[in-house]
Coordinates of C-alpha atoms and ligand atoms in Angstrom, one line a residue:
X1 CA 74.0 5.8 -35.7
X2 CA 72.5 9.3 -35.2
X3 CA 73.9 11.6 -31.8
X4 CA 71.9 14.3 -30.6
X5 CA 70.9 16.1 -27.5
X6 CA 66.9 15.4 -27.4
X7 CA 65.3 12.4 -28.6
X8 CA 60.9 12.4 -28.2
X9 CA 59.4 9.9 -28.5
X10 CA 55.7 10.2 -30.2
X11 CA 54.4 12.9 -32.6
X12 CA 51.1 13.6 -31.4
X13 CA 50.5 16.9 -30.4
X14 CA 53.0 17.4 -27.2
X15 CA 55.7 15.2 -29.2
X16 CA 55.5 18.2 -31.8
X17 CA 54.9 21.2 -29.3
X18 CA 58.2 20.3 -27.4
X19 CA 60.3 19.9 -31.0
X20 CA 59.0 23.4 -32.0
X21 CA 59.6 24.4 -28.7
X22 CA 63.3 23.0 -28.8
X23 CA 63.8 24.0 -32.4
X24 CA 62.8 27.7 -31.4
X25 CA 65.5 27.6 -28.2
X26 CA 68.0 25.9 -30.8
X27 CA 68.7 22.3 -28.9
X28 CA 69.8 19.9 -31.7
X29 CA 66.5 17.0 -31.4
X30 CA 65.0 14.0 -32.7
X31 CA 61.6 12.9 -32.9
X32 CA 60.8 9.6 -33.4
X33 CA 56.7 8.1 -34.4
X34 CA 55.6 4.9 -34.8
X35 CA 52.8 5.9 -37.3
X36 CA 52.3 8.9 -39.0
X37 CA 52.0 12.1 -36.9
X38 CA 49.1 12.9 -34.8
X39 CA 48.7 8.5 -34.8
X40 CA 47.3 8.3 -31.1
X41 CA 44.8 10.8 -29.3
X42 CA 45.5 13.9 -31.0
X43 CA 44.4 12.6 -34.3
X44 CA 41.9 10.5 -32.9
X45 CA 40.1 13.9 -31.0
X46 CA 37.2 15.9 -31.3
X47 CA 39.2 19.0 -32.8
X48 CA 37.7 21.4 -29.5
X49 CA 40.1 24.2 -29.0
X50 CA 38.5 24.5 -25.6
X51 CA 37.5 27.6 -24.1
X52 CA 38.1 25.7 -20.2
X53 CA 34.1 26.4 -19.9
X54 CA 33.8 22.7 -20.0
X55 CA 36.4 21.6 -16.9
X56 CA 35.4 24.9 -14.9
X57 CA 33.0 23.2 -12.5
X58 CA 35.2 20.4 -12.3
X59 CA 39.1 21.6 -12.8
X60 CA 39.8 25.5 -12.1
X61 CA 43.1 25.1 -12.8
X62 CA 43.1 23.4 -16.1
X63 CA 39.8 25.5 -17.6
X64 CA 42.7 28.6 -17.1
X65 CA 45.1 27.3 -18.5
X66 CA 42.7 25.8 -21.6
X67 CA 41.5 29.4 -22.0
X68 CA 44.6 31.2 -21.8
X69 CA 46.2 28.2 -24.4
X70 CA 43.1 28.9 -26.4
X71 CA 43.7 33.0 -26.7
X72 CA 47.8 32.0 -27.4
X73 CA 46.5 29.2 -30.3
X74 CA 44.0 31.5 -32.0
X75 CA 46.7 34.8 -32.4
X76 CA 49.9 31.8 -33.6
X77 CA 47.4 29.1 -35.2
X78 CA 45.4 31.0 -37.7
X79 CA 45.2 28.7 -40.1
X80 CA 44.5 25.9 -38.1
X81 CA 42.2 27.4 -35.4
X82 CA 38.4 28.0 -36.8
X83 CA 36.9 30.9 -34.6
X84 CA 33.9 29.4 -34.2
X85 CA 32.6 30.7 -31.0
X86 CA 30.7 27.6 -28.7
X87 CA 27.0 27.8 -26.9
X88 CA 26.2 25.8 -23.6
X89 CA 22.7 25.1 -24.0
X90 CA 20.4 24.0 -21.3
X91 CA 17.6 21.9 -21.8
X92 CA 14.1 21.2 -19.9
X93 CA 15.1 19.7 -17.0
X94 CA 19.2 20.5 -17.0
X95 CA 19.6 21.4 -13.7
X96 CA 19.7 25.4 -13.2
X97 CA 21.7 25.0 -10.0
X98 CA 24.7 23.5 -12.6
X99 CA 24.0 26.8 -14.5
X100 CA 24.5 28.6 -11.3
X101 CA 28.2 26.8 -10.8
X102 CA 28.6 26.7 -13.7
X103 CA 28.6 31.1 -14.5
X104 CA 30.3 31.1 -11.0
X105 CA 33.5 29.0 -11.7
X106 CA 33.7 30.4 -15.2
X107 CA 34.3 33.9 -13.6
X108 CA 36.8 32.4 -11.3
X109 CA 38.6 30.9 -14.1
X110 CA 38.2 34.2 -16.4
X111 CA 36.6 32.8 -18.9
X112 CA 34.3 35.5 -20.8
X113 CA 30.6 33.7 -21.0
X114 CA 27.1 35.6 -22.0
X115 CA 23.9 34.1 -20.8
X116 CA 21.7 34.4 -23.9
X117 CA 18.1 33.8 -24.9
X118 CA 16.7 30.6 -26.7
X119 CA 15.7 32.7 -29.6
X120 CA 19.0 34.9 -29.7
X121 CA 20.8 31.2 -29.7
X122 CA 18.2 29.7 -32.6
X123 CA 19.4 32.8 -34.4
X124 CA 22.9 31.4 -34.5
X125 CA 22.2 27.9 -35.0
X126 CA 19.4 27.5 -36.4
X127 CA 19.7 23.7 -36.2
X128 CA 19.6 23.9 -32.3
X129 CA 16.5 21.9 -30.6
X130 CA 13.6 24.6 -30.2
X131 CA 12.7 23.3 -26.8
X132 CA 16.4 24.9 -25.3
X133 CA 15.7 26.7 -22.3
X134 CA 18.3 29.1 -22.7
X135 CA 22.4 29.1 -23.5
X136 CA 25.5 29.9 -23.0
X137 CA 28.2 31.8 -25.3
X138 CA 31.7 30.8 -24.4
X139 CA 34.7 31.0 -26.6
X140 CA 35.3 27.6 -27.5
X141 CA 37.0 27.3 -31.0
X142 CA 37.5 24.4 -33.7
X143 CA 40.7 23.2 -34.0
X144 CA 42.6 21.0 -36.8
X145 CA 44.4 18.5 -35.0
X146 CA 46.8 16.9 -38.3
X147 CA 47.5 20.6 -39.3
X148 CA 48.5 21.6 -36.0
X149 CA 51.2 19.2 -36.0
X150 CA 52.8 19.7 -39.4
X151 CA 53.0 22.9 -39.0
X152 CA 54.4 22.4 -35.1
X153 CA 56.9 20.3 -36.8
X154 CA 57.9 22.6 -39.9
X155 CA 59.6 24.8 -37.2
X156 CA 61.4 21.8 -36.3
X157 CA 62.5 20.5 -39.7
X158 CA 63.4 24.1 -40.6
X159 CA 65.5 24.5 -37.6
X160 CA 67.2 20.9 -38.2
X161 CA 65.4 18.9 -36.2
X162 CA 65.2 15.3 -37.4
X163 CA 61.7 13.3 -37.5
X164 CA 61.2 9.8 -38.1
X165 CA 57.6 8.5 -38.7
X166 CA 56.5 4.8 -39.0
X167 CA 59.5 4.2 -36.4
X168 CA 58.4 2.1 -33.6
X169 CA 60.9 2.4 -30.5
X170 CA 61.3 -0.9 -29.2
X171 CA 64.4 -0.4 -26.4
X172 CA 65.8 2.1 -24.7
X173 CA 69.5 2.0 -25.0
X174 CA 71.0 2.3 -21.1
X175 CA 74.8 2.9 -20.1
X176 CA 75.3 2.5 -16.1
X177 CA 71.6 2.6 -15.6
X178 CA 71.2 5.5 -17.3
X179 CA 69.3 6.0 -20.5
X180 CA 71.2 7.5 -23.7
X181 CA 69.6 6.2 -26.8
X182 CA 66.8 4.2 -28.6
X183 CA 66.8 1.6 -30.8
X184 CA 63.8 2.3 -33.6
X185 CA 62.2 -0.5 -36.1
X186 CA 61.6 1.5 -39.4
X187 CA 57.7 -0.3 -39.7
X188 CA 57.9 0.0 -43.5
X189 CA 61.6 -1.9 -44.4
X190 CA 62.6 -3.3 -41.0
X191 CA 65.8 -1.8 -40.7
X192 CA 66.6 -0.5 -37.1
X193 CA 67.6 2.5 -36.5
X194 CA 69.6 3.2 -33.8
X195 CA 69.9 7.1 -31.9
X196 CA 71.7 8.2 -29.2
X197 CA 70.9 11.6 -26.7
X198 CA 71.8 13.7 -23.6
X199 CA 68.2 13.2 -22.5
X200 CA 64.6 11.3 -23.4
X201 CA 61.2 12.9 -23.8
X202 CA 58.5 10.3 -23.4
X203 CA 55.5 12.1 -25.0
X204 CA 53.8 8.5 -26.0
X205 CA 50.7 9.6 -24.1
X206 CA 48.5 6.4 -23.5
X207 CA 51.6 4.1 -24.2
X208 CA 53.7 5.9 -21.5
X209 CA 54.3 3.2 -19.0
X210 CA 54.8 0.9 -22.1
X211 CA 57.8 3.5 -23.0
X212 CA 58.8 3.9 -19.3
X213 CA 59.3 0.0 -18.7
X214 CA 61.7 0.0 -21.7
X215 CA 63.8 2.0 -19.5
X216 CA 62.5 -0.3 -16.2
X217 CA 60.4 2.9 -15.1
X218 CA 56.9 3.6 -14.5
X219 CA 54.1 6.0 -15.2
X220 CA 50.8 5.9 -13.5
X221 CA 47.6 6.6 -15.8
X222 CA 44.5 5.9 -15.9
X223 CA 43.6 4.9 -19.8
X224 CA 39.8 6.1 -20.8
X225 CA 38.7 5.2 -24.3
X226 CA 36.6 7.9 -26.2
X227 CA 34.4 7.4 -29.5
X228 CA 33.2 10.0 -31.7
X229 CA 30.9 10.1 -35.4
X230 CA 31.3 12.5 -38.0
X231 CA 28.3 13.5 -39.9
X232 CA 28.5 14.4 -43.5
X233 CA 27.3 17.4 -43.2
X234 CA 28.3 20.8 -41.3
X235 CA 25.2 21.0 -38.8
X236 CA 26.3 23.6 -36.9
X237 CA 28.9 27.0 -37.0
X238 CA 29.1 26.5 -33.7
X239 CA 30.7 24.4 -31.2
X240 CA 27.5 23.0 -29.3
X241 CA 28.3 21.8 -26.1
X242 CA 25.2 20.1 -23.0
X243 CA 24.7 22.7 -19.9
X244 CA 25.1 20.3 -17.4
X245 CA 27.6 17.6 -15.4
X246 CA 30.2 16.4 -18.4
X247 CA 28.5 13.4 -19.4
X248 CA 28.8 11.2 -22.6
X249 CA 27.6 12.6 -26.3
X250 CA 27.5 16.4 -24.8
X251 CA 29.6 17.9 -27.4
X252 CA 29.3 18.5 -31.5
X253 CA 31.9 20.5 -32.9
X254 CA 32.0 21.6 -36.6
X255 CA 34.8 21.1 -39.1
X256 CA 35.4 21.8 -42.5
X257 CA 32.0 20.5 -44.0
X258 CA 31.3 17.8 -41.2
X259 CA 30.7 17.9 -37.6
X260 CA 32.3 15.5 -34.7
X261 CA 29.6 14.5 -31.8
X262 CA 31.0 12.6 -29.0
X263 CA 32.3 11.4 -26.6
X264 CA 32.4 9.0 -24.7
X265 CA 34.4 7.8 -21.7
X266 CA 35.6 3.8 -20.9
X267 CA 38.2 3.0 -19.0
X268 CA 40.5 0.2 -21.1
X269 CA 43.6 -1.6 -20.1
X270 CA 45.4 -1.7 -23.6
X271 CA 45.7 1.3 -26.0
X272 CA 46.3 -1.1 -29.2
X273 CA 43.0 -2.8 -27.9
X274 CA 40.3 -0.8 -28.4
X275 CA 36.8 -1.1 -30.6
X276 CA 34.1 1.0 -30.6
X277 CA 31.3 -0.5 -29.5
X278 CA 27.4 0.4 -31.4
X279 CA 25.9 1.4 -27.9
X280 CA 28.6 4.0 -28.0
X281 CA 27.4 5.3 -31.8
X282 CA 23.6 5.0 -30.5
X283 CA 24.5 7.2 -27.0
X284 CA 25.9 9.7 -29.0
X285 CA 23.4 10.1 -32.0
X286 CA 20.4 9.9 -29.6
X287 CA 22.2 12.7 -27.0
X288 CA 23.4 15.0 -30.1
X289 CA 20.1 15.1 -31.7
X290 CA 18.9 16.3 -28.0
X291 CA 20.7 19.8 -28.7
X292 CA 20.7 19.4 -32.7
X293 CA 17.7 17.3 -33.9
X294 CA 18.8 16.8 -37.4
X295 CA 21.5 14.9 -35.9
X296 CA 18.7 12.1 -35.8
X297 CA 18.6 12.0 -39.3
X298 CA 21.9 12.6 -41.0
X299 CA 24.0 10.4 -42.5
X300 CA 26.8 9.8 -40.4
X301 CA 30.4 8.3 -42.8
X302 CA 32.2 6.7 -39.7
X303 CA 33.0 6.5 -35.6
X304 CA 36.6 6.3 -34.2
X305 CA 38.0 6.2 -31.1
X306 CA 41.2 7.2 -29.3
X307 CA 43.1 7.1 -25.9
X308 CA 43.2 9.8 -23.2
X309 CA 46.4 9.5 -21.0
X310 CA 45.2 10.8 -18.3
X311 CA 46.4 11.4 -14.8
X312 CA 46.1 8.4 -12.3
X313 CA 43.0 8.8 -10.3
X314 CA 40.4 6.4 -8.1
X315 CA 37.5 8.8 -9.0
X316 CA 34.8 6.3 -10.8
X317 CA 33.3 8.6 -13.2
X318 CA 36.3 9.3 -15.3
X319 CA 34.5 12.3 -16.9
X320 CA 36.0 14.0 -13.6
X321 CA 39.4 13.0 -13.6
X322 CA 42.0 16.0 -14.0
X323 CA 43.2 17.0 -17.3
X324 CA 45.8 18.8 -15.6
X325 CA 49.4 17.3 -17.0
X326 CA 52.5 16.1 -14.9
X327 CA 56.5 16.0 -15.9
X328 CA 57.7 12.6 -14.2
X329 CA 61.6 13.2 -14.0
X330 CA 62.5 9.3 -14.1
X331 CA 66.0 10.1 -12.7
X332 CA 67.6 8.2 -15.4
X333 CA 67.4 10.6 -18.3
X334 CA 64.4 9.8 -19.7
X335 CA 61.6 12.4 -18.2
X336 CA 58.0 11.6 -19.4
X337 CA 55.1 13.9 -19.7
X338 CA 51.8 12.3 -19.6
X339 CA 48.1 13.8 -19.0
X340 CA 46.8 17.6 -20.7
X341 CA 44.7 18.3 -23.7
X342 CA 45.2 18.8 -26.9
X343 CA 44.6 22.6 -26.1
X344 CA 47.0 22.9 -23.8
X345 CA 50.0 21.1 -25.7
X346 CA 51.8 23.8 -26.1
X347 CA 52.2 24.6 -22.7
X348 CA 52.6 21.2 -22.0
X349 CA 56.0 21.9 -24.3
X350 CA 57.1 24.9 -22.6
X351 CA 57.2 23.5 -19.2
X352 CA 59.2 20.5 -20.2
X353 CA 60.9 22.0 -22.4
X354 CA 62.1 24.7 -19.6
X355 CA 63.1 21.1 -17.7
X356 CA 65.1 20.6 -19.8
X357 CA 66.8 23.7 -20.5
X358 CA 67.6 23.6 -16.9
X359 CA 69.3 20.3 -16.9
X360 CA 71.8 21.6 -20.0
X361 CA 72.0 24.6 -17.9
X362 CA 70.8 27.0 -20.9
X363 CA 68.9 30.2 -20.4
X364 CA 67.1 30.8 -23.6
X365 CA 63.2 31.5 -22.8
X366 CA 60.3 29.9 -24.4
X367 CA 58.5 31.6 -27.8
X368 CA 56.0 29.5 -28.9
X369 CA 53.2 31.4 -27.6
X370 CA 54.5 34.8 -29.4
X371 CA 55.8 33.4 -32.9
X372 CA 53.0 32.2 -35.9
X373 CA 53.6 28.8 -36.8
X374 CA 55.8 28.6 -39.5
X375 CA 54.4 27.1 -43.0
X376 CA 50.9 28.1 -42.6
X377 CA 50.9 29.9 -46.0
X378 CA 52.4 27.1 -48.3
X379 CA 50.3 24.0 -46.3
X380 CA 48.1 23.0 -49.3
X381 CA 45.6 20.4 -49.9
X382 CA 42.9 22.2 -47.9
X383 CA 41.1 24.9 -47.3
X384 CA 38.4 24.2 -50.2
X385 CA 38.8 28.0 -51.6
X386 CA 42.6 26.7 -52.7
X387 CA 41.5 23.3 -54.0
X388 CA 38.8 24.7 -56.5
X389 CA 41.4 26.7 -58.0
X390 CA 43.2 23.5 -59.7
X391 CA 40.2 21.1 -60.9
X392 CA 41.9 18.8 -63.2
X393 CA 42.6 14.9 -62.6
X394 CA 39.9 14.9 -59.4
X395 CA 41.4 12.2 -57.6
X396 CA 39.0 12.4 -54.5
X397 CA 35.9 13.7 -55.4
X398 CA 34.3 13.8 -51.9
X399 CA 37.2 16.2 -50.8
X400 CA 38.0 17.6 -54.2
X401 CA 42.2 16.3 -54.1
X402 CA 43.9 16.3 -57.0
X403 CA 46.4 13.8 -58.6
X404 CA 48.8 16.8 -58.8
X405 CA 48.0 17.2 -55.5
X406 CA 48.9 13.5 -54.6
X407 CA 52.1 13.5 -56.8
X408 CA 53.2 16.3 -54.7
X409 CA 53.0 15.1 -50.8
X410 CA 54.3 11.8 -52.4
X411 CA 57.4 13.8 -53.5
X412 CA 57.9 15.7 -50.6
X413 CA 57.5 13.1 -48.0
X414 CA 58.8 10.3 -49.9
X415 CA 55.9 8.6 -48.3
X416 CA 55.3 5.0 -48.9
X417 CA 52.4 4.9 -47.0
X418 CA 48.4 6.1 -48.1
X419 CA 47.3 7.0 -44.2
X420 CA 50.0 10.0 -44.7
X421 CA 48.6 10.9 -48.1
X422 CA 45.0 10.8 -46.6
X423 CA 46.3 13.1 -43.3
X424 CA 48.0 16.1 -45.7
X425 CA 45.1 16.3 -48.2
X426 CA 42.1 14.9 -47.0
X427 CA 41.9 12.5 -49.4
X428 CA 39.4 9.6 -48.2
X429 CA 38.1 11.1 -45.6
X430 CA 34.4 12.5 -47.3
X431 CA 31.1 10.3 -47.2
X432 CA 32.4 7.6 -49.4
X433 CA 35.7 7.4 -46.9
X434 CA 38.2 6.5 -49.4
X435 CA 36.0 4.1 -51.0
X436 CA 36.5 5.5 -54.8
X437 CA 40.0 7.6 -54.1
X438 CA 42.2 5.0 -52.4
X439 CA 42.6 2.7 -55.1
X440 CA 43.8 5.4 -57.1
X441 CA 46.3 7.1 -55.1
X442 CA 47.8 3.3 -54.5
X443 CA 48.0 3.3 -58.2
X444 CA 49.7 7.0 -58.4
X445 CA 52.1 5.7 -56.0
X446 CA 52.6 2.4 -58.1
X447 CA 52.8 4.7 -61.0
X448 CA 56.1 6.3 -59.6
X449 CA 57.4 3.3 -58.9
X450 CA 57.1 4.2 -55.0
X451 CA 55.7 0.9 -54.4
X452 CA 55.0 -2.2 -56.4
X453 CA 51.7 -4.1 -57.2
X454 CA 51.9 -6.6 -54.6
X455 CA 52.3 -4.0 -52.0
X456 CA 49.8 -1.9 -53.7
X457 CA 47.4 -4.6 -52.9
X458 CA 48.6 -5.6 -49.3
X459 CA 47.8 -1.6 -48.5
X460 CA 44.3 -2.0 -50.3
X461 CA 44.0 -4.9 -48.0
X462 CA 45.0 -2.9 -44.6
X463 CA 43.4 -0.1 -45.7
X464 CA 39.2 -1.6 -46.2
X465 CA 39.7 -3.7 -42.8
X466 CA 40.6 -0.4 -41.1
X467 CA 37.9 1.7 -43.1
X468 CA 35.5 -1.3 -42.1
X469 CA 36.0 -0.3 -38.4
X470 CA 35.3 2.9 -38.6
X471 CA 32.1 2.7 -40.7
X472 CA 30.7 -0.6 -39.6
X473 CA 29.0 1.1 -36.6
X474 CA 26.9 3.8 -39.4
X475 CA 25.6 1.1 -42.1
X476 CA 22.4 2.3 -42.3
X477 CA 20.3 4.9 -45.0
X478 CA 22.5 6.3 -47.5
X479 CA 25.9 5.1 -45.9
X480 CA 24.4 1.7 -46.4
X481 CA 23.8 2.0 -50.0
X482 CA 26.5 4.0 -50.5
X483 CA 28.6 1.0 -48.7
X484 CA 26.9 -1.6 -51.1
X485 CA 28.4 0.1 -54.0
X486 CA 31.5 0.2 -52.7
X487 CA 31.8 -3.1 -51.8
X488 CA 30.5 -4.1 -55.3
X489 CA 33.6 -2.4 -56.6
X490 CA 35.8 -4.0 -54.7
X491 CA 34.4 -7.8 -54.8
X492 CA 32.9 -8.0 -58.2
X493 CA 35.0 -5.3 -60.3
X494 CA 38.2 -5.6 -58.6
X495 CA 38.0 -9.3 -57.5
X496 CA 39.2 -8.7 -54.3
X497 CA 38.6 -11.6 -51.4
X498 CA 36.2 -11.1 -48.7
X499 CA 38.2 -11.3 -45.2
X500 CA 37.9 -14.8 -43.7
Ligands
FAD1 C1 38.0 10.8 -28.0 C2 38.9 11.9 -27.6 C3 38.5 13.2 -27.8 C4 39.3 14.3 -27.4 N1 38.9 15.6 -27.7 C5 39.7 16.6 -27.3 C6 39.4 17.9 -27.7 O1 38.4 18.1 -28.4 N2 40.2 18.9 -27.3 C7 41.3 18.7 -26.5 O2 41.9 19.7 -26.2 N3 41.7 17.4 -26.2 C8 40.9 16.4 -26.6 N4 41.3 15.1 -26.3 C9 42.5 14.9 -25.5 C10 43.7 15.0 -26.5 O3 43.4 14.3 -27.7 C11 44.9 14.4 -25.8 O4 45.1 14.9 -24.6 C12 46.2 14.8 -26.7 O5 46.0 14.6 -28.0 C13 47.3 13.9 -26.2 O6 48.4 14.2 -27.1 P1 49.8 13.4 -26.9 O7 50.7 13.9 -27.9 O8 50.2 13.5 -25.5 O9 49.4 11.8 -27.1 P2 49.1 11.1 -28.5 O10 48.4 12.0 -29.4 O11 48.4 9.8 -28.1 O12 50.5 10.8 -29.0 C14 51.3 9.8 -28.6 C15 52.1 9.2 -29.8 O13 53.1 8.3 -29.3 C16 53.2 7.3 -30.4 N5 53.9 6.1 -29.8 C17 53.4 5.2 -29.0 N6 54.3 4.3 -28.8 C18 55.3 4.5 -29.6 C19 56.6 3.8 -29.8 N7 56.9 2.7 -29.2 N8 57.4 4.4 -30.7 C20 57.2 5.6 -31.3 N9 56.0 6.2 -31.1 C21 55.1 5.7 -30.2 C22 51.8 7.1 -30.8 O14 51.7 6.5 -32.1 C23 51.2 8.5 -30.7 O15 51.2 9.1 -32.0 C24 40.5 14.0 -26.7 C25 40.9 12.7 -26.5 C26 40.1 11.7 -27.0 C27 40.6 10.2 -26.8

């Protein structure tokens, strides 16, 4: 049995501001993750380090803080912030009153924007659609959502902070009625793990309520589903984003050597039952390549889609609900934080995280926003300057990943699982999407005795029904023949079953 002062529950993004944020005000914590970090939105997002351009006709409020968040992220978050500068872009027919607003509610939010011509925007992406009436520079930024939590988390570890990943919470331990523990299923061994705390963070963002009713609470959201495809090239420097009303497919951000287009926006009932569906892959190829023609045709590896816990609302088009965030205090020691962005996590941590420094009746002020993240040097794998340095035993050769490079995270995280290999080196996640590399790193991890055969093949199992999801909805062109090959690999080389 573990005893400490903070247990969170979920590492995505706000799970790992608030145990930086903790960490850095010295509050012995505990973070616990059913998968591996960044498992639920924040890995599942479009990687936009907004600029707030995007909510300032809807949300003043939020676009300010996204901008100021945005400013704070890009001076403490070099290495996982891409300054990539964003355009609006209006096309024929966009209306030019939403312009209008549009420059208007910027200013009220202080957002810097320049109004510039179609040629001067043509001239920094040369990919945009001729026909663009004019556009709009804002300071939007590409973000790395994986690295932004290992690195919020090295602060932690460093500092003694615990974290469990692939731990599911499945009660909440309660002592006259209030809460002061969890009870955690270790997904890989089944051994339960049992912690006990002063006070618990819910940060499970879409599974919230699920969290809250553990400890017979409740948290109000309203769950909207969002799908996104990755291209397999880099398309554009910038981040592109539609002049007009937030609609569905108005976004393509860049990313190491792909793009993300998306999204779109379904309200769902379950979190763990969601699927993309192909009119969601056609909406957003057809309204990309309306701002980026070639979107039309380039080979696009995959689609995915994630949960955004956002803030109850009746409003029908959930484009326009808030993104503004909310602390529930549950009154039983568990406080939950639900709602926000990605770019505003840190924040989100500092204001709960000053909750809760009120509650132990501690002073010490937040720095996240002033200190660098810690480990930004030493995080390897990627950028693609420190991977050609080492070109021996290509394990990946989509994403150029090493099987020193393997041996290494499988070391250091004692990992028994390929998803966490894949997060910290990009391994798999090129055009072929793991189709050549997995294999292999399931038999590096067989090879050190990390796993045996049998469980090397019930992974390889998980790990092509999963893959199948994401690609299924882009089998056509290349990633169609490419897919062929693969699955002559695994069917006639390998002998592998197809699924029933
Ligand atoms: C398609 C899409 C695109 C988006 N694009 C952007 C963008 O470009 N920019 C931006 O700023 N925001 C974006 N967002 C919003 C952003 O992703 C989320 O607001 C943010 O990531 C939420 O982070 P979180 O940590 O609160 O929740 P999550 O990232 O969902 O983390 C919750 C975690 O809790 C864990 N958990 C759940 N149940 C349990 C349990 N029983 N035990 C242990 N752990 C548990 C989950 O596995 C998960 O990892 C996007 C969202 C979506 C869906």
């Amino acid at each position: 049995m573990i005893k400490t002062d903070v247990i969170i529950i979920g590492g995505g993004a706000t799970g790992c501001g608030i145990a930086r944020d903790l960490a850095l005000r010295g509050i012995p914590h505990c973070l616990v993750e059913k998968g591996d970090l960044a498992a639920g939105a924040t890995g599942a997002c479009h990687g936009l380090l907004h600029s707030g351009s995007r909510y300032a006709v809807t949300d003043t409020v939020t676009a300010h803080e996204c901008y100021e968040e945005n400013l704070i992220l890009r001076r403490i978050g070099r290495k996982c912030v891409e300054e990539t500068g964003g355009l609006f872009v209006r096309l024929p027919g966009d209306s030019k009153r939403f312009r209008e607003i549009f420059l208007r509610r910027c200013e009220e939010a202080g957002i810097p924007v320049e109004v510039i011509s179609s040629t001067r925007a043509i001239d920094l992406v040369p990919n945009l659609n001729p026909e663009i009436e004019e556009a709009i520079k804002v300071p939007d930024c590409s973000i790395d959502p994986f690295r932004l939590c290992l690195l919020n988390i090295r602060t932690s570890e460093l500092r003694g902070g615990t974290i469990f990943t692939r731990h599911k919470v499945v009660e909440i331990i309660k002592s006259h009625g209030r809460c002061t523990g969890i009870k955690a299923i270790d997904q890989a061994t089944g051994e339960v793990r049992e912690i006990h705390a002063n006070i618990i963070v819910n940060a499970t963002g879409a599974w919230a309520n699920m969290i809250a009713s553990l400890a017979s609470s409740e948290v109000s959201m309203t769950l909207v589903k969002g799908s996104l495809v990755i291209t397999n090239h880099r398309l554009t420097n910038m981040v592109i984003n539609r002049l007009r009303q937030p609609s569905d497919g108005d976004i393509v951000v860049p990313n190491e050597a792909v793009c993300l287009a998306g999204t779109t926006s379904l309200a769902v009932e379950d979190p763990d039952k969601i699927n993309i569906e192909s009119r969601e892959v056609d909406t957003i190829i057809s309204e990309a390549g309306r701002m980026i023609p070639h979107f039309n045709n380039t080979r696009i590896i995959r689609a995915f889609s994630g949960v955004r816990p956002l803030l109850k609302s009746k409003k029908m088009n959930s484009h326009e609900i808030s993104r503004g965030f909310q602390i529930i205090d549950h009154e039983n020691g568990m406080y939950s934080i639900v709602g926000g962005k990605l770019s505003t996590f840190r924040l989100m941590a500092e204001k709960i995280v000053d909750t809760i420094m009120a509650y132990f009746n501690l002073k010490k002020s937040c720095e996240t926003a002033e200190i660098p993240l810690d480990g930004q040097e030493e995080l390897s794998g990627y950028p693609l300057a420190k991977r050609l340095i080492d070109m021996k035993n290509i394990v990946c050769e989509c994403e150029l990943v090493t099987r020193n490079e393997v041996e290494r995270i499988i070391k250091k995280t004692g990992t028994r699982n390929v998803g966490d290999i894949q997060h910290r080196t990009r391994l798999g996640m090129g055009p072929c999407q793991g189709g050549f590399c997995t294999f292999r790193a399931l038999g590096i991890m067989n090879d050190l005795n990390i796993i045996s055969p049998e469980q090397s093949m019930e992974m390889l199992r998980d790990f092509l029904q999963r893959r199948y999801k994401g690609i299924r909805h882009a089998l056509w062109g290349d990633q169609l023949r490419e897919e062929q090959l693969v699955e002559y690999i695994y069917l006639g080389i390998l002998a592998m079953e197809k699924p029933k």
